[in-house]
Amino acid sequence: MDKNQITPITNIELLKRQIDREKKARQLAEHQLEVFSREIYLANKYLKTSLNDTKKKQAEIEYLSEASYDFSSKLNLIDILQNTVSLTGKFFNAEYGIKAIFNKGKLKSGTKALIWSSNSGWEENPELQSFFFKQLPLKRLPSDRYYAAPHWFITPINEKDVVNGQKFQWIIYINLQLESNNSVWIGFLSKIESLDEEALHILEVAKGHLISGIRQHLSDETIALRNTQLKQTTAHLQTTQKQLIQSEKMASLGQLAAGVAHEINNPIGYIRSNLQTLYDYIKEFKLTLKLLEEKIYLNGHLSRQEFNETLKKKEVDFLLTDAELIVKSNQDGIQRIKEIVEGLKSFSHASDDNLKQISIYDCVDNALHVVANEFKYQHTIINELETTLPKVLNNYGKLQQVFVNLFINSAHAMPEGGTIRIHSELYQQYLLIHVEDNGIGMDQKTKSQIFNPFFTTKPVGKGTGLGLSVSYAILETQNISIEVESELGKGTCFTLGFLIN
Amino acid sequence: MKGILFVKLSEFVEDTWGLRLWDELLQESDLDSGGIYTSAGLFGDQEFFSLVALIASKKAITVEKAQKAFGEWVFKELYALAPLGAHDFVDVFEFLHGVQNIIHVEVKKLYPDNLIPEFDFLFESEKILRFHYKSPRKLCHFCEGLVYGLSKHVNQEVTVTHIECEHKNDERCVIEVIKVG
């Protein structure tokens, strides 16, 4: 607005304008006051609600902290129920409380008429007990459903019902299922005019508490029963495991049988043919002797020259040398058979669980005999173990079973030929035995499953898939560690770790 | 800005120059509030600046001088409204600390959304006090006036200088108060 265009106004006009402004300012102030008041009112209301909630939570926490003591202690279920009744009754100011166990609609025999009172705790009070029973809907439950829905029921008590000269306003009760066809009635008598929210809240908490308490605390009988069942199951499992170990051994033995038979047959074969040759040689010796006899008979004597000529003609030198070789070879063959049979014997022997100081060298050697046939063609076995290896405390038969397993697996990993190398290493207080092959190896996925029962990469009928899982079980019981390293296409190495003193 | 300052501004103008000038100011400015102010209400900062600028032009003084004059005048009014504890100070420097520590704290409790100036005390000796006046409204001259009002009230003569001023393109406002005598 241009200053020059202001019309001079009178003082009265001025004052009028000021009054008008004051009026409007006052109205504005009053409106602001209303807004502030409303804000305060809402804030107050919110605080009141928060306070109520906090109070409820506090009551709940106090209740729970007292109640949860029961769980951490070793109280039985009956005591927990009793404690819960007294605690709950105390918390929402009931006069009397009852806990009664029923079996199919009938009070469990032998129970005393115990009533909890806020003044004097648990006491015998048959009068109050009958009063309670009169108020509870005991008869309304069908006899074969032994529990109603797990909710609190609040029923007003008839004014005329009086006991011990006392009148009550409410009976609050609940029926909860226990195991073995039992159920428990829990009830309270209250004189309070109306139950407040906090009391109802506590009841809900108590209900949750009771239900979880019942669930957690099975009666002693049930626990004893479960215990026995567990023991039986464990014993059964152990027996089954033993049987499995033995069965696996038999299975691998069966698979090796043909090979072993072949192994034994081999030396028998050449022993037989050797004997036949020996027999022929003996015949030749006989003939030679006869010839010599004849000469002496005809001439009356035998010159050295004639003697040597006859022997030369009959090639006796050669026969003698060869006969010696043949006998030696047969002796070796028989020794070989002996070893195989020994290996088999110790392997198939249903071994006990005893631990003895054994020589790993012997064990490996015996195992090799049993599996020799698997490594026949284009295979090389390098056994670098020494007889001077320290002895270990283990079970000979079971350990042999493990080695047989490892050797079979190695052989099967090298179908076209290869080398299996067995060597040892001392590491800290462990004796490590490495069984290494340059077969087809395994990828990470396979390696992670090899100790799983029934896992096999062999075609159907060729493997039981039990070898390594049983071996693992055997090693575990004898505290021998086993580790596997493998590279696909390069080979595999199993390492057994024995603790030596 | 809190309405109390507007209410007091109108009283200052009335007191110093008369009701007519105030009326003129209201007629000539285009105020959203229309000049209706309540102590507890909140009104636009711009209204305050417009009114002060108009006063300065009408009375041929600088805006700084107008602010300073208002500050000096309004001190005793604000003092009367201050919370308990603010009335115990007899020393300018102590009072200035009290403004920051007591008065503004109480104001913030009642009106947490308000933008209140802050004093950041930088240096203090027996005779010299330097503080950083922090306020987005940059009413450092108004503040200077208040300090003069305060010094009159406690009967301690001081001089007040703006050694740094945002209005002179400094980065901040630093006010120096020196006790004289």
Coordinates of C-alpha atoms in Angstrom, one line a residue, chain A residues 152-338:
Chain A
W152 CA -11.8 -71.5 33.0
F153 CA -15.5 -71.4 33.9
I154 CA -16.8 -68.8 36.2
T155 CA -20.2 -69.5 37.7
P156 CA -22.1 -67.5 40.3
I157 CA -23.0 -69.4 43.5
N158 CA -26.5 -69.5 44.6
E159 CA -27.1 -67.1 47.5
K160 CA -28.7 -69.8 49.5
D161 CA -25.6 -72.1 49.3
V162 CA -23.7 -71.5 52.5
V163 CA -20.9 -73.5 54.0
N164 CA -19.3 -72.9 57.4
G165 CA -21.5 -69.8 57.7
Q166 CA -19.8 -68.3 54.7
K167 CA -21.3 -67.1 51.4
F168 CA -19.4 -66.9 48.2
Q169 CA -20.0 -65.0 45.0
W170 CA -18.2 -67.1 42.5
I171 CA -16.7 -70.5 41.8
I172 CA -14.0 -70.5 39.2
Y173 CA -12.9 -73.9 37.9
I174 CA -11.1 -75.7 35.2
N175 CA -10.6 -79.4 34.3
L176 CA -7.4 -80.5 32.7
Q177 CA -6.4 -83.8 31.3
L178 CA -3.5 -85.8 32.8
E179 CA -2.1 -89.0 31.3
S180 CA -3.4 -92.5 32.0
N181 CA -7.1 -91.5 31.9
N182 CA -6.8 -89.1 34.8
S183 CA -8.0 -85.5 34.9
V184 CA -7.6 -82.9 37.5
W185 CA -10.2 -80.4 38.7
I186 CA -8.9 -77.1 39.9
G187 CA -11.3 -74.7 41.5
F188 CA -11.5 -71.5 43.6
L189 CA -14.2 -69.9 45.8
S190 CA -14.2 -66.2 45.7
K191 CA -16.2 -63.6 47.6
I192 CA -15.1 -60.7 45.4
E193 CA -18.0 -58.7 43.9
S194 CA -16.6 -58.7 40.4
L195 CA -13.4 -60.0 39.1
D196 CA -11.1 -57.5 37.6
E197 CA -9.1 -57.7 34.4
E198 CA -5.9 -58.4 36.3
A199 CA -7.4 -61.5 38.0
L200 CA -8.7 -62.9 34.7
H201 CA -5.3 -62.3 33.2
I202 CA -3.6 -64.2 36.0
L203 CA -6.0 -67.0 35.5
E204 CA -5.1 -67.2 31.8
V205 CA -1.4 -67.3 32.7
A206 CA -2.0 -69.9 35.4
K207 CA -3.8 -72.1 32.8
G208 CA -0.9 -71.9 30.4
H209 CA 1.4 -72.7 33.3
L210 CA -0.7 -75.7 34.4
I211 CA -1.0 -77.1 30.9
S212 CA 2.7 -76.8 30.2
G213 CA 3.5 -78.1 33.6
I214 CA 1.4 -81.2 33.1
R215 CA 2.9 -81.8 29.7
Q216 CA 6.4 -81.6 31.0
H217 CA 6.0 -83.5 34.2
L218 CA 4.9 -87.0 33.3
S219 CA 4.1 -89.1 36.3
D220 CA 6.9 -91.2 37.6
E221 CA 5.5 -94.5 36.2
T222 CA 5.6 -93.2 32.7
I223 CA 9.2 -92.1 33.1
A224 CA 10.2 -95.5 34.4
L225 CA 8.5 -97.2 31.6
R226 CA 10.1 -95.0 29.0
N227 CA 13.5 -95.6 30.6
T228 CA 13.1 -99.4 30.4
Q229 CA 12.0 -99.1 26.8
L230 CA 15.0 -97.0 25.9
K231 CA 17.4 -99.5 27.6
Q232 CA 15.8 -102.3 25.7
T233 CA 16.1 -100.5 22.4
T234 CA 19.7 -99.6 23.0
A235 CA 20.6 -103.2 23.8
H236 CA 18.7 -104.3 20.8
L237 CA 20.6 -101.8 18.6
Q238 CA 23.9 -103.0 20.0
T239 CA 23.1 -106.6 19.2
T240 CA 22.0 -105.7 15.7
Q241 CA 25.2 -103.7 15.1
K242 CA 27.3 -106.7 16.2
Q243 CA 25.3 -108.9 13.9
L244 CA 25.7 -106.5 11.1
I245 CA 29.4 -106.4 11.5
Q246 CA 29.5 -110.1 11.4
S247 CA 27.2 -110.3 8.4
E248 CA 29.3 -107.9 6.5
K249 CA 32.3 -110.0 7.1
M250 CA 30.5 -113.0 5.9
A251 CA 29.3 -111.1 2.8
S252 CA 32.8 -110.0 1.9
L253 CA 34.0 -113.5 2.7
G254 CA 31.4 -114.9 0.3
Q255 CA 32.5 -112.5 -2.4
L256 CA 36.1 -113.4 -1.8
A257 CA 35.4 -117.1 -1.7
A258 CA 35.8 -117.7 -5.4
G259 CA 39.0 -115.7 -5.4
V260 CA 40.4 -117.5 -2.4
A261 CA 39.5 -120.8 -3.8
H262 CA 41.3 -119.8 -7.0
E263 CA 44.2 -118.8 -4.9
I264 CA 44.4 -122.1 -3.2
N265 CA 43.8 -124.0 -6.4
N266 CA 46.7 -122.4 -8.1
P267 CA 49.4 -123.8 -5.9
I268 CA 47.5 -127.1 -5.6
G269 CA 47.5 -127.2 -9.4
Y270 CA 51.3 -127.0 -9.7
I271 CA 51.9 -129.1 -6.7
R272 CA 49.9 -131.8 -8.3
S273 CA 51.6 -131.6 -11.7
N274 CA 54.9 -131.3 -9.8
L275 CA 54.2 -134.5 -8.0
Q276 CA 53.3 -136.2 -11.2
T277 CA 56.7 -135.1 -12.6
L278 CA 58.4 -136.3 -9.5
Y279 CA 56.7 -139.6 -9.8
D280 CA 58.0 -139.8 -13.4
Y281 CA 61.5 -139.0 -12.2
I282 CA 61.3 -141.7 -9.5
K283 CA 60.3 -144.1 -12.3
E284 CA 63.4 -143.0 -14.2
F285 CA 65.6 -143.5 -11.1
K286 CA 64.1 -146.9 -10.7
L287 CA 64.9 -147.8 -14.3
T288 CA 68.4 -146.4 -13.9
L289 CA 69.0 -148.5 -10.9
K290 CA 67.6 -151.5 -12.7
L291 CA 70.0 -150.9 -15.6
L292 CA 72.9 -150.7 -13.2
E293 CA 71.8 -153.9 -11.6
E294 CA 71.5 -155.6 -14.9
K295 CA 75.0 -154.6 -15.9
I296 CA 76.4 -155.9 -12.6
Y297 CA 74.5 -159.1 -13.0
L298 CA 75.8 -159.7 -16.6
N299 CA 79.4 -158.6 -16.0
G300 CA 79.8 -159.5 -12.3
H301 CA 81.0 -156.0 -11.7
L302 CA 80.5 -152.4 -12.6
S303 CA 83.2 -150.0 -13.8
R304 CA 83.1 -146.4 -13.0
Q305 CA 83.0 -145.6 -16.6
E306 CA 79.9 -147.7 -17.2
F307 CA 78.3 -146.2 -14.1
N308 CA 78.8 -142.7 -15.3
E309 CA 77.7 -143.5 -18.8
T310 CA 74.4 -145.0 -17.6
L311 CA 73.8 -142.0 -15.4
K312 CA 74.5 -139.7 -18.2
K313 CA 72.3 -141.6 -20.6
K314 CA 69.4 -141.4 -18.2
E315 CA 70.1 -137.7 -17.4
V316 CA 70.2 -138.5 -13.7
D317 CA 72.0 -135.2 -12.9
F318 CA 69.4 -133.2 -14.4
L319 CA 66.7 -135.3 -12.9
L320 CA 68.2 -134.9 -9.4
T321 CA 68.6 -131.1 -9.7
D322 CA 65.1 -130.7 -11.1
A323 CA 63.6 -133.0 -8.4
E324 CA 65.1 -130.8 -5.7
L325 CA 63.6 -127.7 -7.4
I326 CA 60.3 -129.4 -7.7
V327 CA 60.2 -130.4 -4.0
K328 CA 61.2 -126.8 -3.0
S329 CA 58.5 -125.4 -5.2
N330 CA 55.9 -127.7 -3.7
Q331 CA 57.0 -126.7 -0.2
D332 CA 56.6 -123.1 -1.2
G333 CA 53.2 -123.8 -2.6
I334 CA 52.1 -125.6 0.5
Q335 CA 53.4 -122.7 2.6
R336 CA 51.4 -120.4 0.5
I337 CA 48.3 -122.5 0.9
K338 CA 48.9 -122.6 4.7

